[in-house]
Short mmCIF file of C-alpha atoms in Angstrom, two decimals:
data_model
loop_
_atom_site.label_atom_id
_atom_site.label_comp_id
_atom_site.label_asym_id
_atom_site.label_seq_id
_atom_site.Cartn_x
_atom_site.Cartn_y
_atom_site.Cartn_z
CA GLY A 1 -65.00 42.75 -40.04
CA GLN A 2 -65.97 40.87 -36.90
CA TRP A 3 -62.43 39.54 -36.44
CA SER A 4 -60.99 43.05 -36.37
CA GLY A 5 -63.56 44.19 -33.84
CA ASP A 6 -62.77 41.28 -31.55
CA LEU A 7 -59.06 42.04 -31.80
CA VAL A 8 -59.52 45.65 -30.75
CA GLU A 9 -61.80 44.65 -27.91
CA PHE A 10 -59.22 42.34 -26.38
CA MET A 11 -56.12 44.48 -26.90
CA SER A 12 -54.34 45.12 -23.62
CA GLY A 13 -51.83 47.61 -24.95
CA MET A 14 -49.01 45.47 -23.61
CA ILE A 15 -46.51 43.20 -25.33
CA GLY A 16 -44.85 40.42 -23.36
CA ILE A 17 -41.19 39.47 -23.74
CA SER A 18 -39.92 36.19 -22.32
CA LEU A 19 -36.23 36.67 -21.53
CA GLY A 20 -34.99 33.28 -22.73
CA ASP A 21 -31.74 31.78 -21.47
CA VAL A 22 -30.06 34.38 -19.28
CA THR A 23 -26.60 32.90 -19.94
CA GLY A 24 -27.06 34.01 -23.56
CA VAL A 25 -27.84 37.31 -25.27
CA GLY A 26 -31.57 37.47 -24.48
CA PRO A 27 -31.58 40.06 -21.67
CA GLU A 28 -29.05 42.31 -23.42
CA VAL A 29 -30.81 42.26 -26.79
CA THR A 30 -34.18 42.78 -25.12
CA LEU A 31 -33.15 45.87 -23.16
CA LYS A 32 -31.29 47.42 -26.09
CA ALA A 33 -34.34 46.89 -28.32
CA LEU A 34 -36.63 48.44 -25.72
CA ALA A 35 -34.39 51.48 -25.40
CA ALA A 36 -34.68 51.95 -29.17
CA GLU A 37 -38.43 51.32 -29.36
CA LEU A 38 -39.73 53.34 -26.43
CA PRO A 39 -39.69 56.68 -28.30
CA VAL A 40 -41.62 55.21 -31.25
CA ASP A 41 -45.06 54.74 -29.68
CA ALA A 42 -46.90 54.31 -26.39
CA THR A 43 -46.71 50.53 -26.18
CA ARG A 44 -46.21 49.02 -22.74
CA TYR A 45 -44.00 45.98 -22.22
CA LEU A 46 -44.00 43.14 -19.73
CA LEU A 47 -40.66 41.41 -19.23
CA ILE A 48 -41.15 37.84 -18.07
CA GLY A 49 -38.02 36.81 -16.24
CA ASP A 50 -35.70 37.48 -13.34
CA ALA A 51 -35.71 41.05 -12.01
CA GLY A 52 -32.17 40.79 -10.64
CA VAL A 53 -30.76 39.72 -13.99
CA VAL A 54 -32.63 42.48 -15.80
CA GLN A 55 -31.45 45.19 -13.42
CA ARG A 56 -27.82 44.06 -13.60
CA VAL A 57 -27.90 44.14 -17.40
CA ASN A 58 -29.68 47.50 -17.30
CA ASP A 59 -26.90 48.89 -15.11
CA GLN A 60 -24.09 47.30 -17.13
CA LEU A 61 -25.40 48.78 -20.38
CA GLY A 62 -26.06 52.18 -18.81
CA LEU A 63 -29.54 52.30 -20.35
CA LYS A 64 -31.26 53.66 -17.23
CA LEU A 65 -34.57 52.08 -18.21
CA GLN A 66 -37.35 52.40 -15.63
CA ILE A 67 -38.57 48.89 -14.92
CA ARG A 68 -41.29 48.30 -12.34
CA PRO A 69 -42.93 45.17 -10.90
CA LEU A 70 -46.19 44.29 -12.63
CA GLY A 71 -49.19 45.72 -10.82
CA GLU A 72 -47.25 48.55 -9.23
CA PRO A 73 -48.75 51.95 -10.07
CA ALA A 74 -46.11 53.77 -12.04
CA THR A 75 -45.56 55.98 -15.02
CA ALA A 76 -43.01 53.51 -16.39
CA ARG A 77 -43.84 51.61 -19.54
CA ILE A 78 -41.72 48.56 -18.80
CA PHE A 79 -42.83 46.08 -16.17
CA ILE A 80 -41.44 42.77 -15.02
CA SER A 81 -42.98 39.61 -13.65
CA ASN A 82 -41.44 36.27 -12.68
CA PRO A 83 -43.60 33.15 -12.30
CA LEU A 84 -40.76 31.54 -10.36
CA THR A 85 -40.56 32.12 -6.62
CA ASP A 86 -36.76 32.03 -6.36
CA SER A 87 -34.32 34.45 -7.98
CA LEU A 88 -31.63 33.05 -10.23
CA PRO A 89 -28.04 32.75 -8.96
CA GLN A 90 -25.61 35.27 -10.41
CA ASP A 91 -22.89 32.79 -11.35
CA LEU A 92 -24.76 30.65 -13.90
CA VAL A 93 -22.60 29.18 -16.67
CA ASP A 94 -23.52 28.55 -20.29
CA GLY A 95 -25.82 25.55 -20.59
CA SER A 96 -26.95 25.81 -16.98
CA PRO A 97 -30.00 23.58 -16.33
CA ILE A 98 -31.29 26.22 -13.90
CA ALA A 99 -31.27 28.84 -16.65
CA ALA A 100 -32.81 26.39 -19.12
CA ARG A 101 -35.71 25.49 -16.82
CA ALA A 102 -36.30 29.16 -16.07
CA ALA A 103 -36.44 29.96 -19.81
CA VAL A 104 -39.14 27.33 -20.32
CA ALA A 105 -41.14 28.58 -17.33
CA TRP A 106 -41.02 32.15 -18.64
CA LEU A 107 -42.02 31.05 -22.13
CA ARG A 108 -44.97 29.10 -20.72
CA ASP A 109 -46.07 32.03 -18.56
CA GLY A 110 -45.99 34.42 -21.50
CA ALA A 111 -48.00 32.05 -23.67
CA GLU A 112 -50.60 31.51 -20.96
CA ARG A 113 -50.94 35.27 -20.48
CA CYS A 114 -51.60 35.62 -24.21
CA LEU A 115 -54.23 32.88 -24.06
CA ARG A 116 -55.88 34.72 -21.15
CA GLN A 117 -55.77 37.87 -23.33
CA GLU A 118 -53.60 39.72 -20.84
CA LEU A 119 -51.03 40.43 -23.57
CA ASP A 120 -51.44 41.47 -27.19
CA ALA A 121 -48.42 39.48 -28.32
CA LEU A 122 -45.40 37.58 -27.06
CA VAL A 123 -41.82 38.20 -28.14
CA THR A 124 -39.45 35.37 -27.28
CA ALA A 125 -35.76 35.90 -26.61
CA PRO A 126 -33.39 33.06 -27.61
CA VAL A 127 -33.31 29.85 -25.60
CA ASN A 128 -30.70 27.10 -25.45
CA LYS A 129 -32.51 24.06 -26.87
CA GLU A 130 -29.68 21.67 -26.03
CA ALA A 131 -29.66 22.80 -22.40
CA ILE A 132 -33.45 22.54 -22.19
CA VAL A 133 -33.43 18.94 -23.40
CA ARG A 134 -30.58 18.05 -21.04
CA ALA A 135 -32.54 19.64 -18.21
CA GLY A 136 -35.32 17.11 -18.75
CA HIS A 137 -37.77 18.81 -21.12
CA ALA A 138 -39.00 17.21 -24.34
CA PHE A 139 -38.37 20.37 -26.36
CA ILE A 140 -38.07 20.82 -30.12
CA GLY A 141 -38.41 24.57 -30.46
CA GLN A 142 -40.36 27.58 -29.25
CA THR A 143 -42.69 27.42 -32.28
CA GLU A 144 -43.70 23.85 -31.50
CA PHE A 145 -43.93 24.56 -27.76
CA LEU A 146 -46.29 27.51 -28.28
CA SER A 147 -48.39 25.56 -30.78
CA LEU A 148 -48.85 22.78 -28.24
CA LEU A 149 -49.84 25.18 -25.45
CA ALA A 150 -52.34 26.91 -27.72
CA GLY A 151 -53.80 23.62 -28.92
CA ALA A 152 -53.19 24.82 -32.48
CA SER A 153 -52.71 22.26 -35.24
CA ARG A 154 -52.49 24.79 -38.08
CA THR A 155 -49.33 26.80 -37.47
CA ALA A 156 -46.38 28.02 -39.50
CA MET A 157 -43.23 29.97 -38.78
CA MET A 158 -42.89 33.22 -40.73
CA LEU A 159 -39.64 35.18 -41.01
CA LEU A 160 -39.93 38.89 -41.77
CA GLY A 161 -37.38 41.50 -42.72
CA HIS A 162 -36.77 44.52 -44.92
CA ASP A 163 -33.83 46.26 -46.53
CA GLU A 164 -32.73 49.88 -46.36
CA ARG A 165 -35.38 50.77 -48.97
CA GLU A 166 -38.17 49.29 -46.85
CA ARG A 167 -38.70 46.42 -49.28
CA TRP A 168 -40.16 43.58 -47.23
CA LEU A 169 -39.66 39.86 -47.57
CA ARG A 170 -41.89 37.52 -45.61
CA VAL A 171 -41.07 33.81 -45.67
CA ALA A 172 -43.44 31.14 -44.34
CA LEU A 173 -41.69 27.83 -43.74
CA VAL A 174 -43.12 24.44 -44.70
CA THR A 175 -40.86 22.69 -42.17
CA THR A 176 -39.36 23.98 -38.94
CA HIS A 177 -36.88 22.27 -36.63
CA VAL A 178 -35.75 19.11 -38.44
CA PRO A 179 -32.27 17.95 -39.53
CA ILE A 180 -31.39 19.09 -43.05
CA LYS A 181 -31.14 15.48 -44.29
CA GLN A 182 -34.75 14.87 -43.23
CA VAL A 183 -36.25 17.98 -44.85
CA PRO A 184 -37.41 16.26 -48.09
CA THR A 185 -39.29 13.57 -46.19
CA HIS A 186 -41.10 16.24 -44.14
CA ILE A 187 -42.40 18.11 -47.18
CA THR A 188 -45.93 17.01 -48.09
CA PRO A 189 -48.70 18.52 -50.24
CA ALA A 190 -50.75 19.19 -47.10
CA LYS A 191 -47.90 21.11 -45.43
CA ILE A 192 -47.24 23.15 -48.56
CA LEU A 193 -50.90 24.14 -48.84
CA LEU A 194 -51.01 25.00 -45.14
CA ALA A 195 -47.99 27.31 -45.47
CA ILE A 196 -49.60 29.04 -48.47
CA GLU A 197 -52.93 29.48 -46.71
CA LEU A 198 -51.38 30.82 -43.50
CA ALA A 199 -49.06 33.14 -45.43
CA ALA A 200 -52.05 34.62 -47.26
CA GLN A 201 -53.95 34.99 -43.99
CA ALA A 202 -50.94 36.66 -42.36
CA CYS A 203 -50.74 39.20 -45.18
CA HIS A 204 -54.42 40.00 -44.60
CA ASP A 205 -53.92 40.24 -40.83
CA LEU A 206 -50.94 42.56 -41.35
CA GLY A 207 -53.16 44.89 -43.35
CA LEU A 208 -51.28 44.51 -46.62
CA PRO A 209 -53.22 45.78 -49.67
CA ARG A 210 -52.30 42.70 -51.71
CA ALA A 211 -50.59 39.37 -51.26
CA ARG A 212 -48.32 37.93 -53.91
CA ILE A 213 -47.14 34.48 -52.85
CA ALA A 214 -44.32 32.56 -54.50
CA VAL A 215 -43.40 28.96 -53.69
CA CYS A 216 -39.69 28.19 -53.61
CA GLY A 217 -38.21 25.02 -54.97
CA LEU A 218 -36.30 22.65 -52.74
CA ASN A 219 -33.41 21.75 -55.04
CA PRO A 220 -30.97 23.99 -56.93
CA HIS A 221 -32.70 25.50 -59.96
CA ALA A 222 -35.93 23.80 -58.79
CA GLY A 223 -34.51 20.41 -59.76
CA GLU A 224 -33.67 21.16 -63.40
CA GLY A 225 -36.49 18.92 -64.65
CA GLY A 226 -35.52 16.10 -62.32
CA GLN A 227 -31.77 16.26 -62.91
CA MET A 228 -31.11 17.63 -59.39
CA GLY A 229 -33.90 16.00 -57.41
CA ASP A 230 -37.51 15.21 -58.18
CA GLU A 231 -39.36 16.84 -55.24
CA GLU A 232 -40.48 19.70 -57.48
CA GLN A 233 -42.06 17.19 -59.86
CA THR A 234 -43.46 14.69 -57.38
CA ILE A 235 -44.53 16.89 -54.43
CA ILE A 236 -44.37 20.64 -55.00
CA GLY A 237 -45.58 20.84 -58.60
CA PRO A 238 -48.61 18.54 -58.20
CA THR A 239 -49.62 20.45 -55.07
CA LEU A 240 -49.85 23.69 -57.01
#
């Protein structure tokens, strides 16, 4: 259809990866994943982060990945770009506000590149939400941050995974980053319907031949007819 044609037209052949909080596992996990993925296809990658950090991790892991600055003519498939003018210090400790602010800047840069259609997709390495908030950012989570930048009101988080037999499970969440005790009050018929609609659309976008969607209950045994909570009767059931 028209949507597919537009997607192909704007594909850059490059996936962006924001490196997250460098005092955590982001750089290590990113480089190890790239080393495993490079032989699979011809995808190019743009690391959004600090070149010094990346090279030190590359050396420490002995991966010998060729990483070049963005825009530099090269046969390498991994490039790096940093929207920040200053390099990060080498002695950052866990929870460092410098690392937290850098993680947000890299996340923002990756999102803006996607919106400018310079990237086909953005992969986000882990951030330290507590450190980000303490560093002065009103930050709930990367999902909410990206939704705000994109001006998107209809969003959902989907978790994907498969077992050793390639049996896939895809889970679209009705709620995202809220305390467990507040989850019931954040479940509404509108949010349930939105998660269902976006899950169905995602299955279509992923090229799946069919979409079978199940809605999970909130309480054990889906409430046991109201004996273990009534959300299934008062919110979930009437929605469906």
